N, CA and C of each residue as an Amber inpcrd file, in Angstrom:
protein
   654
 -25.9620000 -14.9970000   3.0350000 -25.5760000 -15.4420000   4.3780000
 -24.0840000 -15.1930000   4.5630000 -23.6690000 -14.7020000   5.6950000
 -22.2680000 -14.4280000   5.9580000 -21.7900000 -15.2200000   7.1450000
 -20.4960000 -15.3860000   7.1530000 -19.8650000 -16.1110000   8.2500000
 -18.8580000 -15.1880000   8.8950000 -18.8270000 -15.1480000  10.2020000
 -17.9040000 -14.2650000  10.8870000 -17.1070000 -15.0360000  11.9140000
 -15.9860000 -14.4630000  12.2880000 -15.1970000 -15.0100000  13.3920000
 -15.0410000 -13.9060000  14.4150000 -14.4300000 -14.2220000  15.5140000
 -14.3000000 -13.2340000  16.5730000 -13.4770000 -12.0280000  16.1790000
 -12.4550000 -12.2080000  15.3570000 -11.5840000 -11.0860000  15.0230000
 -11.6110000 -10.7470000  13.5380000 -12.2760000 -11.5580000  12.7370000
 -12.2470000 -11.3260000  11.3030000 -13.3960000 -10.4820000  10.8160000
 -13.4720000 -10.3500000   9.4890000 -14.5260000  -9.5910000   8.8430000
 -15.5310000 -10.5540000   8.2210000 -16.7880000 -10.1310000   8.0460000
 -17.7700000 -10.9850000   7.3870000 -17.3130000 -11.3490000   5.9910000
 -17.6080000 -12.5660000   5.5660000 -17.2190000 -12.9980000   4.2250000
 -18.3220000 -13.8560000   3.6350000 -18.6850000 -13.5700000   2.3890000
 -19.6990000 -14.3770000   1.7250000 -19.1780000 -15.7890000   1.5330000
 -20.0670000 -16.7650000   1.6180000 -19.6430000 -18.1460000   1.4530000
 -20.4100000 -18.7920000   0.3140000 -19.7560000 -19.7390000  -0.3750000
 -20.4440000 -20.5300000  -1.3770000 -20.3810000 -19.9890000  -2.7750000
 -20.6360000 -18.7220000  -3.0140000 -20.6900000 -18.1580000  -4.3570000
 -19.3100000 -18.1040000  -4.9770000 -19.2890000 -18.1220000  -6.3260000
 -18.0060000 -18.0730000  -7.0290000 -17.2620000 -16.7850000  -6.7170000
 -18.0230000 -15.7100000  -6.5270000 -17.4010000 -14.4170000  -6.2410000
 -16.6660000 -14.4250000  -4.9110000 -16.9910000 -15.3850000  -4.0470000
 -16.3750000 -15.4010000  -2.7310000 -14.8730000 -15.6490000  -2.8090000
 -14.3940000 -16.2940000  -3.8700000 -12.9560000 -16.5090000  -4.0160000
 -12.2380000 -15.1710000  -4.1510000 -12.8050000 -14.3230000  -4.9960000
 -12.2050000 -12.9990000  -5.1660000 -12.3390000 -12.1980000  -3.8740000
 -13.5040000 -12.2920000  -3.2220000 -13.7220000 -11.5700000  -1.9750000
 -12.7470000 -12.0350000  -0.8920000 -12.5090000 -13.3350000  -0.8490000
 -11.5880000 -13.8630000   0.1510000 -10.1710000 -13.3630000  -0.1090000
  -9.7830000 -13.3390000  -1.3850000  -8.4460000 -12.8400000  -1.7290000
  -8.2970000 -11.3790000  -1.3330000  -9.3120000 -10.5860000  -1.6240000
  -9.2690000  -9.1740000  -1.2610000  -9.2540000  -8.9950000   0.2520000
  -9.9740000  -9.8720000   0.9620000  -9.9800000  -9.7990000   2.4240000
  -8.6010000 -10.0900000   2.9870000  -7.9080000 -11.0500000   2.3910000
  -6.5430000 -11.3680000   2.8310000  -5.6270000 -10.1740000   2.6040000
  -5.7120000  -9.5690000   1.4270000  -4.8560000  -8.4240000   1.1110000
  -5.1380000  -7.2470000   2.0370000  -6.4130000  -7.0090000   2.3050000
  -6.7640000  -5.9020000   3.1940000  -6.2590000  -6.1530000   4.6050000
  -6.4530000  -7.3620000   5.0900000  -5.9930000  -7.7040000   6.4380000
  -4.4730000  -7.6170000   6.5270000  -3.7950000  -8.1380000   5.5110000
  -2.3350000  -8.0970000   5.5170000  -1.8230000  -6.6670000   5.4390000
  -2.4520000  -5.8400000   4.6020000  -2.0370000  -4.4500000   4.5100000
  -2.1520000  -3.7370000   5.8380000  -3.2370000  -4.0030000   6.5370000
  -3.4380000  -3.3870000   7.8490000  -2.3880000  -3.8630000   8.8500000
  -2.1290000  -5.1640000   8.8670000  -1.1810000  -5.7130000   9.8360000
   0.2630000  -5.3730000   9.4860000   0.6240000  -5.4610000   8.2080000
   1.9980000  -5.1500000   7.8090000   2.3660000  -3.7110000   8.1420000
   1.4210000  -2.7840000   7.9240000   1.7160000  -1.3730000   8.1650000
   1.4780000  -0.9690000   9.6080000   0.8050000  -1.8240000  10.3620000
   0.5360000  -1.5250000  11.7570000   1.4660000  -2.2610000  12.7010000
   1.3120000  -3.5700000  12.7490000   2.1330000  -4.3860000  13.6480000
   3.5500000  -4.5880000  13.1100000   3.7080000  -4.4900000  11.7790000
   5.0090000  -4.7320000  11.1600000   5.0090000  -6.0320000  10.3860000
   5.7560000  -6.0710000   9.2950000   5.7780000  -7.2580000   8.4520000
   6.3410000  -8.4670000   9.1890000   7.4990000  -8.3040000   9.8270000
   8.1550000  -9.4390000  10.4900000   7.3130000  -9.9970000  11.6280000
   6.5780000  -9.1280000  12.3170000   5.7970000  -9.5590000  13.4760000
   4.4530000 -10.1640000  13.0980000   4.0700000 -10.0630000  11.8410000
   2.7610000 -10.5510000  11.4080000   2.8690000 -11.9770000  10.8960000
   2.0260000 -12.8610000  11.3930000   2.0060000 -14.2450000  10.9450000
   0.8560000 -14.4570000   9.9590000   0.9670000 -15.5090000   9.1690000
  -0.1340000 -15.8220000   8.2600000  -1.3920000 -16.2020000   9.0470000
  -1.2040000 -16.7600000  10.2190000  -2.3750000 -17.0850000  11.0480000
  -3.1060000 -15.8140000  11.4530000  -2.3530000 -14.7810000  11.8300000
  -2.9720000 -13.5140000  12.2100000  -3.7080000 -12.8970000  11.0320000
  -3.1110000 -13.0040000   9.8510000  -3.7630000 -12.4620000   8.6520000
  -5.0620000 -13.2050000   8.3810000  -5.0100000 -14.5350000   8.4560000
  -6.2000000 -15.3390000   8.2010000  -7.3130000 -15.0070000   9.1920000
  -6.9610000 -14.8740000  10.4540000  -7.9660000 -14.5500000  11.4630000
  -8.5750000 -13.1850000  11.2030000  -7.7390000 -12.2070000  10.8550000
  -8.2460000 -10.8650000  10.5860000  -9.1510000 -10.8550000   9.3530000
  -8.8480000 -11.7190000   8.3970000  -9.6380000 -11.7930000   7.1720000
 -10.8890000 -12.6420000   7.3180000 -11.0140000 -13.3460000   8.4320000
 -12.1710000 -14.2010000   8.6360000 -12.0650000 -15.5280000   7.9170000
 -10.8290000 -16.0320000   7.7750000 -10.5870000 -17.2800000   7.0630000
  -9.8300000 -18.2610000   7.9320000  -9.8820000 -19.5430000   7.5550000
  -8.9730000 -20.5160000   8.1460000  -7.6030000 -20.3280000   7.4960000
  -6.5560000 -20.6730000   8.2210000  -5.2160000 -20.5060000   7.6890000
  -5.0230000 -21.3240000   6.4120000  -5.5980000 -22.5210000   6.3630000
  -5.4890000 -23.3520000   5.1670000  -6.1270000 -22.6750000   3.9630000
  -7.1980000 -21.9430000   4.1910000  -7.8540000 -21.2300000   3.1020000
  -6.9810000 -20.0990000   2.5840000  -6.2590000 -19.4530000   3.4710000
  -5.3460000 -18.3910000   3.0430000  -4.3060000 -18.9410000   2.0780000
  -3.7690000 -20.1200000   2.3790000  -2.7260000 -20.6970000   1.5250000
  -3.2640000 -21.0910000   0.1520000  -4.5740000 -21.2360000   0.0300000
  -5.1620000 -21.4900000  -1.2920000  -4.9420000 -20.2910000  -2.2090000
  -4.9600000 -19.1080000  -1.6350000  -4.8100000 -17.8770000  -2.4170000
  -3.3550000 -17.4130000  -2.4950000  -2.6120000 -17.6160000  -1.4100000
  -1.2200000 -17.1520000  -1.3460000  -0.3730000 -18.2180000  -0.6660000
   0.5990000 -18.7930000  -1.3790000   1.4240000 -19.8540000  -0.7930000
   2.2680000 -19.4040000   0.3970000   2.5880000 -18.1080000   0.4720000
   3.4550000 -17.6480000   1.5510000   3.1570000 -16.1930000   1.8880000
   3.7130000 -15.7410000   2.9940000   3.5400000 -14.3460000   3.4000000
   4.2030000 -13.4100000   2.3890000   5.3160000 -13.8310000   1.8170000
   5.9890000 -12.9940000   0.8160000   5.1460000 -12.8300000  -0.4360000
   4.3650000 -13.8470000  -0.7780000   3.4700000 -13.7290000  -1.9290000
   2.3890000 -12.6770000  -1.6690000   1.9350000 -12.5860000  -0.4340000
   0.9650000 -11.5520000  -0.0820000   1.6100000 -10.1790000  -0.2040000
   2.8210000 -10.0600000   0.3230000   3.5460000  -8.7860000   0.2370000
   3.7500000  -8.3790000  -1.2180000   4.1200000  -9.3370000  -2.0480000
   4.3380000  -9.0410000  -3.4660000   3.0670000  -8.5160000  -4.1190000
   1.9410000  -9.1590000  -3.8400000   0.6750000  -8.7270000  -4.4380000
   0.3010000  -7.3270000  -3.9830000   0.5060000  -7.0370000  -2.7140000
   0.1980000  -5.7070000  -2.1960000   1.0610000  -4.6440000  -2.8690000
   2.3480000  -4.9070000  -2.9710000   3.2600000  -3.9070000  -3.5220000
   3.0450000  -3.7120000  -5.0180000   2.7400000  -4.7810000  -5.7170000
   2.4740000  -4.6370000  -7.1580000   1.2750000  -3.7280000  -7.3900000
   0.3200000  -3.7770000  -6.4890000  -0.8640000  -2.9310000  -6.6210000
  -0.5720000  -1.4590000  -6.3380000   0.6050000  -1.1450000  -5.7950000
   0.9760000   0.2520000  -5.5870000   1.6360000   0.8470000  -6.8230000
   1.9770000   0.0110000  -7.7920000   2.7040000   0.4790000  -8.9700000
   1.8710000   0.3820000 -10.2480000   1.1400000  -0.6920000 -10.4060000
   0.4320000  -0.9270000 -11.6760000  -0.5400000   0.1810000 -12.0580000
  -1.3200000   0.7390000 -11.1190000  -2.2040000   1.8390000 -11.5250000
  -1.4340000   3.0220000 -12.1000000  -0.2690000   3.3300000 -11.5360000
   0.5360000   4.4420000 -12.0530000   1.1250000   4.1080000 -13.4200000
   1.4740000   2.8490000 -13.6320000   1.9370000   2.4400000 -14.9600000
   0.8100000   2.5700000 -15.9810000  -0.4070000   2.2590000 -15.5660000
  -1.5570000   2.4210000 -16.4540000  -1.7540000   3.8960000 -16.7990000
  -1.6190000   4.7490000 -15.7950000  -1.7350000   6.1920000 -16.0400000
  -0.6490000   6.6440000 -17.0110000   0.5670000   6.1820000 -16.7810000
   1.6870000   6.5630000 -17.6470000   1.4370000   6.1270000 -19.0820000
   0.8980000   4.9270000 -19.2560000   0.6050000   4.4480000 -20.6000000
  -0.4390000   5.3040000 -21.2870000  -1.4540000   5.7150000 -20.5370000
  -2.4750000   6.5690000 -21.1120000  -1.9450000   7.9390000 -21.4760000
  -1.0710000   8.4820000 -20.6410000  -0.5130000   9.8020000 -20.9070000
   0.3970000   9.7930000 -22.1230000   1.1030000   8.6900000 -22.3260000
   2.0360000   8.6200000 -23.4590000   1.3140000   8.6690000 -24.7920000
   0.0480000   8.3140000 -24.7970000  -0.7240000   8.2910000 -26.0440000
  -1.3890000   9.6350000 -26.3330000  -1.2070000  10.5990000 -25.4640000
  -1.8770000  11.8860000 -25.6310000  -0.8920000  12.9730000 -26.0450000
  -1.3670000  13.8540000 -26.8980000  -0.5490000  14.9770000 -27.3440000
  -0.6850000  16.1100000 -26.3370000   0.3400000  16.2750000 -25.5290000
   0.3400000  17.3270000 -24.5080000   1.7900000  17.6750000 -24.1990000
   2.0550000  18.9000000 -23.7740000   3.4230000  19.2800000 -23.4070000
   3.9850000  18.3600000 -22.3310000   5.2870000  18.1790000 -22.3550000
   5.9140000  17.2590000 -21.4040000   5.6400000  17.6720000 -19.9650000
   5.6140000  18.9610000 -19.6980000   5.3520000  19.4170000 -18.3330000
   3.9760000  19.0340000 -17.8450000   3.0090000  19.0930000 -18.7330000
   1.6410000  18.7180000 -18.3680000   1.5560000  17.2300000 -18.0710000
   2.2120000  16.4220000 -18.8990000   2.1840000  14.9730000 -18.6850000
   2.9400000  14.5820000 -17.4280000   4.0670000  15.2320000 -17.1800000
   4.8550000  14.9180000 -15.9910000   4.1030000  15.3120000 -14.7270000
   3.4690000  16.4740000 -14.7470000   2.6870000  16.9090000 -13.5820000
   1.5510000  15.9240000 -13.3330000   0.8700000  15.5180000 -14.3900000
  -0.2580000  14.6010000 -14.2450000   0.1740000  13.2720000 -13.6430000
   1.2940000  12.7300000 -14.1250000   1.7680000  11.4460000 -13.6100000
   2.1550000  11.5510000 -12.1460000   2.9170000  12.5850000 -11.7990000
   3.3450000  12.7480000 -10.4080000   2.1480000  12.9530000  -9.4870000
   1.2040000  13.7640000  -9.9270000  -0.0010000  14.0290000  -9.1310000
  -0.7780000  12.7310000  -8.8910000  -0.9930000  11.9580000  -9.9510000
  -1.7410000  10.7040000  -9.8190000  -0.9940000   9.7030000  -8.9450000
   0.3140000   9.6330000  -9.1060000   1.1370000   8.6860000  -8.3580000
   1.1260000   9.0150000  -6.8650000   1.2800000  10.2880000  -6.5460000
   1.2570000  10.7040000  -5.1380000  -0.1120000  10.4320000  -4.5340000
  -1.1560000  10.7040000  -5.3070000  -2.5080000  10.4400000  -4.8080000
  -2.7010000   8.9420000  -4.5280000  -2.1920000   8.1020000  -5.4170000
  -2.3320000   6.6610000  -5.2290000  -1.6950000   6.2160000  -3.9190000
  -0.4570000   6.6370000  -3.6850000   0.2560000   6.2290000  -2.4800000
  -0.3060000   6.8920000  -1.2290000  -0.8060000   8.1030000  -1.3840000
  -1.2710000   8.8560000  -0.2230000  -2.6700000   8.5300000   0.2330000
  -3.5110000   8.0620000  -0.6810000  -4.9180000   7.8610000  -0.3290000
  -5.3410000   6.4000000  -0.2840000  -4.4190000   5.4790000  -0.5250000
  -4.7480000   4.0610000  -0.4080000  -5.1810000   3.7470000   1.0210000
  -5.9820000   2.7140000   1.1670000  -6.5230000   2.3650000   2.4890000
  -5.4170000   2.1620000   3.5250000  -4.3260000   1.5420000   3.1090000
  -3.1870000   1.3330000   3.9960000  -1.9360000   1.9630000   3.3760000
  -1.0230000   2.4010000   4.2210000   0.1710000   3.1040000   3.7560000
   1.2270000   2.1130000   3.2460000   0.9320000   1.4750000   2.1280000
   1.7830000   0.3920000   1.6380000   3.1200000   0.8950000   1.1080000
   3.1920000   2.1570000   0.7080000   4.4710000   2.6910000   0.2370000
   5.5500000   2.6360000   1.3040000   5.1490000   2.6550000   2.5640000
   6.1250000   2.5710000   3.6490000   6.8190000   1.2130000   3.6750000
   6.2250000   0.2120000   3.0220000   6.8280000  -1.1240000   2.9910000
   7.9750000  -1.2180000   1.9890000   8.1780000  -0.1770000   1.1780000
   9.2790000  -0.1920000   0.2110000  10.6360000  -0.3100000   0.8970000
  10.6970000   0.0560000   2.1690000  11.9680000   0.0530000   2.9020000
  12.2770000  -1.2970000   3.5510000  11.3700000  -2.2570000   3.4220000
  11.6090000  -3.5700000   4.0290000  12.7830000  -4.2840000   3.3700000
  13.5970000  -4.9960000   4.1400000  14.6780000  -5.7770000   3.5300000
  14.1630000  -6.8760000   2.6150000  12.9380000  -7.3270000   2.8480000
  12.3570000  -8.3870000   2.0190000  12.1090000  -7.9490000   0.5800000
  12.2420000  -6.6560000   0.3070000  12.0530000  -6.1470000  -1.0500000
  13.0010000  -6.8420000  -2.0310000  14.1560000  -7.2760000  -1.5600000
  15.1480000  -7.9210000  -2.4350000  14.8480000  -9.3990000  -2.6750000
  13.7830000  -9.9320000  -2.0880000  13.4470000 -11.3460000  -2.2440000
  13.1220000 -11.6810000  -3.7010000  13.5010000 -12.8830000  -4.1590000
  13.1510000 -13.2990000  -5.5250000  11.6580000 -13.2500000  -5.7960000
  10.8350000 -13.4850000  -4.7900000   9.3860000 -13.4600000  -4.9930000
   8.8780000 -12.0650000  -5.3590000   9.6730000 -11.0390000  -5.0480000
   9.2490000  -9.6780000  -5.3410000   9.9140000  -9.1310000  -6.6070000
  10.4370000 -10.0300000  -7.4330000  11.1320000  -9.6020000  -8.6520000
  10.1990000  -8.8360000  -9.5900000   8.9670000  -9.2860000  -9.7120000
   8.0390000  -8.6060000 -10.6190000   7.7210000  -7.2020000 -10.1170000
   7.5450000  -7.0620000  -8.8040000   7.3190000  -5.7270000  -8.2520000
   8.5060000  -4.8190000  -8.5470000   9.7170000  -5.3260000  -8.3240000
  10.8990000  -4.4940000  -8.5740000  10.9850000  -4.0970000 -10.0470000
  10.6560000  -5.0260000 -10.9340000  10.7080000  -4.7280000 -12.3690000
   9.6690000  -3.6700000 -12.7410000   8.4690000  -3.7800000 -12.1870000
   7.4240000  -2.8170000 -12.5070000   7.7360000  -1.4470000 -11.9170000
   8.2920000  -1.4340000 -10.7270000   8.6840000  -0.1510000 -10.1310000
   9.8150000   0.4820000 -10.9380000  10.7610000  -0.3370000 -11.4060000
  11.8460000   0.1720000 -12.2390000  11.3080000   0.7180000 -13.5590000
  10.2830000   0.0700000 -14.1090000   9.6700000   0.5580000 -15.3390000
   8.9920000   1.9030000 -15.1130000   8.3290000   2.0580000 -13.9780000
   7.7110000   3.3420000 -13.6650000   8.7780000   4.4300000 -13.5360000
   9.8740000   4.0990000 -12.8920000  10.9610000   5.0760000 -12.7660000
  11.5420000   5.4100000 -14.1400000  11.6000000   4.4310000 -15.0310000
  12.0880000   4.6740000 -16.3840000  11.1850000   5.6680000 -17.1080000
   9.8690000   5.5510000 -16.8830000   8.9280000   6.4940000 -17.4980000
   9.2050000   7.9090000 -16.9980000   9.3970000   8.0440000 -15.6920000
   9.7610000   9.3560000 -15.1620000  11.0570000   9.8500000 -15.8130000
  12.0120000   8.9400000 -15.9750000  13.2850000   9.3170000 -16.5820000
  13.1210000   9.8100000 -18.0060000  12.2350000   9.1730000 -18.7750000
  12.0200000   9.6050000 -20.1590000  11.3810000  10.9900000 -20.1990000
  10.5090000  11.2800000 -19.2350000   9.9020000  12.6080000 -19.1710000
  10.9120000  13.6540000 -18.7170000  11.7790000  13.2840000 -17.7990000
  12.8550000  14.1830000 -17.3740000  13.7520000  14.5290000 -18.5630000
  14.0720000  13.5110000 -19.3510000  14.9030000  13.7540000 -20.5330000
  14.1760000  14.6460000 -21.5390000  12.8860000  14.3910000 -21.7520000
  12.1020000  15.1940000 -22.6940000  11.9620000  16.6380000 -22.2260000
  12.1140000  16.8450000 -20.9080000  12.0280000  18.2010000 -20.3640000
  13.2860000  19.0070000 -20.6460000  14.2990000  18.3550000 -21.2120000
  15.5250000  19.0610000 -21.5760000  16.6170000  19.0330000 -20.5370000
  16.4940000  18.1720000 -19.5470000  17.5530000  18.0620000 -18.5330000
  18.8090000  17.5090000 -19.2130000  19.9780000  18.1340000 -19.0020000
  21.2200000  17.6560000 -19.6240000  21.5060000  16.2010000 -19.2850000
  22.1260000  15.4980000 -20.2140000  22.3740000  14.0710000 -20.0620000
  23.0930000  13.6910000 -18.7830000  24.0700000  14.4940000 -18.3660000
  24.8470000  14.1430000 -17.1770000  24.0650000  14.3490000 -15.8830000
  22.9090000  14.9970000 -15.9650000  22.0910000  15.2360000 -14.7740000
  20.7900000  14.4320000 -14.7700000  20.5000000  13.7350000 -15.8540000
  19.2000000  13.0640000 -15.9600000  19.0090000  11.9920000 -14.9030000
  20.0520000  11.2010000 -14.6510000  19.9340000  10.1490000 -13.6500000
  19.6740000  10.7130000 -12.2720000  20.4040000  11.7640000 -11.9030000
  20.2320000  12.3800000 -10.5890000  18.8480000  13.0040000 -10.4660000
  18.4390000  13.7420000 -11.4950000  17.1290000  14.3940000 -11.4360000
  16.0060000  13.3570000 -11.3780000  16.1710000  12.2590000 -12.1040000
  15.1560000  11.2070000 -12.0580000  15.0750000  10.5980000 -10.6600000
  16.2320000  10.3580000 -10.0440000  16.2530000   9.8460000  -8.6710000
  15.5190000  10.8000000  -7.7330000  15.7900000  12.1000000  -7.8910000
  15.1620000  13.0890000  -7.0140000  13.6600000  13.1770000  -7.2410000
  13.2620000  13.1400000  -8.5050000  11.8350000  13.1910000  -8.8270000
  11.1150000  11.9770000  -8.2510000  11.6730000  10.8000000  -8.4870000
  11.0450000   9.5740000  -8.0120000  11.0030000   9.5480000  -6.4880000
  12.0820000  10.0110000  -5.8630000  12.1150000  10.0620000  -4.4030000
  11.0880000  11.0260000  -3.8370000  10.9090000  12.1590000  -4.5080000
   9.9170000  13.1220000  -4.0560000   8.5120000  12.5320000  -4.1210000
   8.2030000  11.8620000  -5.2070000   6.8790000  11.2500000  -5.3580000
   6.6310000  10.2160000  -4.2620000   7.5870000   9.3350000  -4.0440000
   7.3900000   8.2570000  -3.0740000   7.5040000   8.7150000  -1.6220000
   8.0100000   9.9290000  -1.4050000   8.1630000  10.4150000  -0.0290000
   6.8290000  10.6100000   0.6680000   5.7280000  10.6230000  -0.0750000
   4.4140000  10.7500000   0.5430000   4.1790000   9.6310000   1.5530000
   4.7850000   8.4640000   1.3350000   4.5960000   7.3440000   2.2640000
   5.2130000   7.6490000   3.6250000   6.3670000   8.3020000   3.6410000
   7.0140000   8.6510000   4.9090000   6.2330000   9.7590000   5.6000000
   5.7980000  10.7460000   4.8250000   4.9980000  11.8260000   5.4090000
   3.7070000  11.2690000   6.0020000   3.0880000  10.3630000   5.2660000
   1.8260000   9.7740000   5.7360000   2.0330000   8.9610000   7.0020000
   3.1590000   8.2860000   7.0940000   3.4480000   7.5080000   8.2980000
   3.5120000   8.4110000   9.5210000   4.1130000   9.5920000   9.3560000
   4.2760000  10.5190000  10.4730000   3.0560000  11.4090000  10.6790000
   2.2520000  11.5900000   9.6090000   1.0620000  12.4380000   9.6840000
  -0.1250000  11.6890000   9.0680000  -0.7310000  10.7900000   9.7980000
  -1.8130000   9.9670000   9.2410000  -2.9880000  10.7680000   8.6900000
  -3.1860000  11.9750000   9.2020000  -4.3250000  12.7850000   8.7630000
  -3.9200000  13.8510000   7.7480000  -2.8440000  13.6430000   7.0200000
  -2.3470000  14.6500000   6.0840000  -3.3600000  14.9430000   4.9790000
  -3.2480000  16.1180000   4.4030000  -4.0900000  16.5400000   3.2840000
  -3.4610000  15.9910000   2.0030000  -3.9680000  14.8690000   1.5100000
  -3.3680000  14.2030000   0.3530000  -3.4410000  15.0700000  -0.8920000
  -4.5550000  15.7270000  -1.1060000  -4.6980000  16.5790000  -2.2860000
  -3.6480000  17.6900000  -2.3000000  -3.4680000  18.3410000  -1.1660000
  -2.4780000  19.4170000  -1.0930000  -1.0710000  18.8860000  -1.3470000
  -0.7640000  17.7160000  -0.7850000   0.5550000  17.1330000  -0.9970000
   0.7440000  16.7060000  -2.4510000  -0.3120000  16.2000000  -3.0740000
  -0.1990000  15.7880000  -4.4720000   0.0610000  16.9840000  -5.3720000
  -0.6240000  18.0830000  -5.1220000  -0.4190000  19.2940000  -5.9250000
   0.9800000  19.8500000  -5.6990000   1.3660000  20.0010000  -4.4380000
   2.6860000  20.5580000  -4.1360000   3.8030000  19.6340000  -4.6180000
   3.5850000  18.3290000  -4.4840000   4.5930000  17.3800000  -4.9460000
   4.7730000  17.4280000  -6.4490000   3.6630000  17.4780000  -7.1860000
   3.7410000  17.5640000  -8.6420000   4.3810000  18.8870000  -9.0720000
   4.0490000  19.9730000  -8.3580000   4.7050000  21.2570000  -8.6380000
   6.2190000  21.1370000  -8.4340000   6.6000000  20.4710000  -7.3300000
   8.0220000  20.3100000  -7.0370000   8.7490000  19.4910000  -8.0790000
   8.0670000  18.4920000  -8.6370000   8.6660000  17.6820000  -9.6950000
   9.0100000  18.5460000 -10.8980000   8.1140000  19.4550000 -11.2750000
   8.3980000  20.3180000 -12.4180000   9.5570000  21.2730000 -12.1190000
   9.6260000  21.7620000 -10.8890000  10.7540000  22.6240000 -10.5310000
  12.0720000  21.8580000 -10.6220000  12.0710000  20.6240000 -10.1450000
  13.2870000  19.8130000 -10.1820000  13.7860000  19.5740000 -11.6030000
  12.8630000  19.5040000 -12.5430000  13.2510000  19.2380000 -13.9330000
  13.5100000  20.5160000 -14.7070000  13.4330000  21.6560000 -14.0270000
  13.7390000  22.9200000 -14.6950000  12.6190000  23.4620000 -15.5510000
  11.4150000  22.9590000 -15.3590000  10.2860000  23.4110000 -16.1650000
   9.5780000  24.6210000 -15.5620000  10.1010000  25.1130000 -14.4580000
   9.5580000  26.3260000 -13.8730000   8.3800000  26.0990000 -12.9540000
   7.7420000  27.2140000 -12.5980000   6.6340000  27.1890000 -11.6630000
   5.3250000  26.8920000 -12.3980000   4.6670000  25.7940000 -12.0700000
   3.3940000  25.4770000 -12.7380000   2.3320000  26.5320000 -12.4190000
   1.4920000  26.8260000 -13.3800000   0.4000000  27.7490000 -13.1390000
  -0.9270000  26.9880000 -13.1220000  -1.9820000  27.7240000 -12.8580000
  -3.3030000  27.0950000 -12.7520000  -3.7070000  26.4220000 -14.0510000
  -3.3810000  27.0550000 -15.1770000  -3.7610000  26.4890000 -16.4720000
  -3.0970000  25.1340000 -16.6990000  -1.8140000  25.0020000 -16.3330000
  -1.1240000  23.7230000 -16.5080000  -1.7500000  22.6540000 -15.6140000
  -2.0330000  23.0020000 -14.3790000  -2.6310000  22.0290000 -13.4610000
  -3.9840000  21.5580000 -13.9780000  -4.7810000  22.4910000 -14.4610000
  -6.1020000  22.1140000 -14.9780000  -5.9830000  21.2420000 -16.2270000
  -5.0140000  21.5700000 -17.0850000  -4.8030000  20.7610000 -18.2860000
  -4.3570000  19.3530000 -17.9170000  -3.5100000  19.2540000 -16.8890000
  -3.0340000  17.9420000 -16.4440000  -4.1820000  17.1110000 -15.8690000
  -5.0330000  17.7390000 -15.0850000  -6.1920000  17.0110000 -14.5440000
  -7.1360000  16.5680000 -15.6610000  -7.2660000  17.4110000 -16.6800000
  -8.0970000  17.0430000 -17.8230000  -7.5420000  15.7980000 -18.5160000
  -6.2060000  15.7290000 -18.6030000  -5.5790000  14.5400000 -19.2090000
  -5.9260000  13.2850000 -18.4220000  -5.9060000  13.3970000 -17.1170000
  -6.1900000  12.2410000 -16.2710000  -7.6500000  11.8240000 -16.3490000
  -8.5240000  12.7680000 -16.5630000  -9.9500000  12.4580000 -16.6150000
 -10.4050000  12.0500000 -18.0060000  -9.6030000  12.4080000 -19.0170000
 -10.0100000  12.1560000 -20.3970000  -9.8090000  10.7090000 -20.8380000
């Protein structure tokens, strides 16, 4: 049996799984509103209504709007950190691992249901509640930096090249904002190719791309 409201989505009631479903409904509704109407203009009441919940029920899952934002943003980084951890355990050339990480990262940001990467520019990013997100994003950037260093980039250029690589990967959010119907696969391939060029590893060929995809699937 489901319960609906005029503006919300159906939600299962009673079962233990409904707690998780309700939390996911809040995140989905917030992602849609934050990237559509804007973070500042979105109220917790609007999120609750869109999710098909009472406002009091929303606070059971998230004490504040910033807590919702933090959860959404953390979910844009953790999958890429998981990919990075898996790649570090595999014996493969640095270029193959770097291409694989950039490709997966761009795909994550480009194909998510909502364009959450565009929220990285919010002033609220500096809030104490988002400290864990900032730490995890910094850790992901550190992984890129270690791969840049392993690619042989001179020490005095590693910081700059890492900034450029990380910026290129995350730029998919701006492109997606301006081109909602963009070809994510094409951008992921071209973006990963560009990352290798930036690190001086040359022009990727088909064999490298296929090897990188194999790493991600293995």
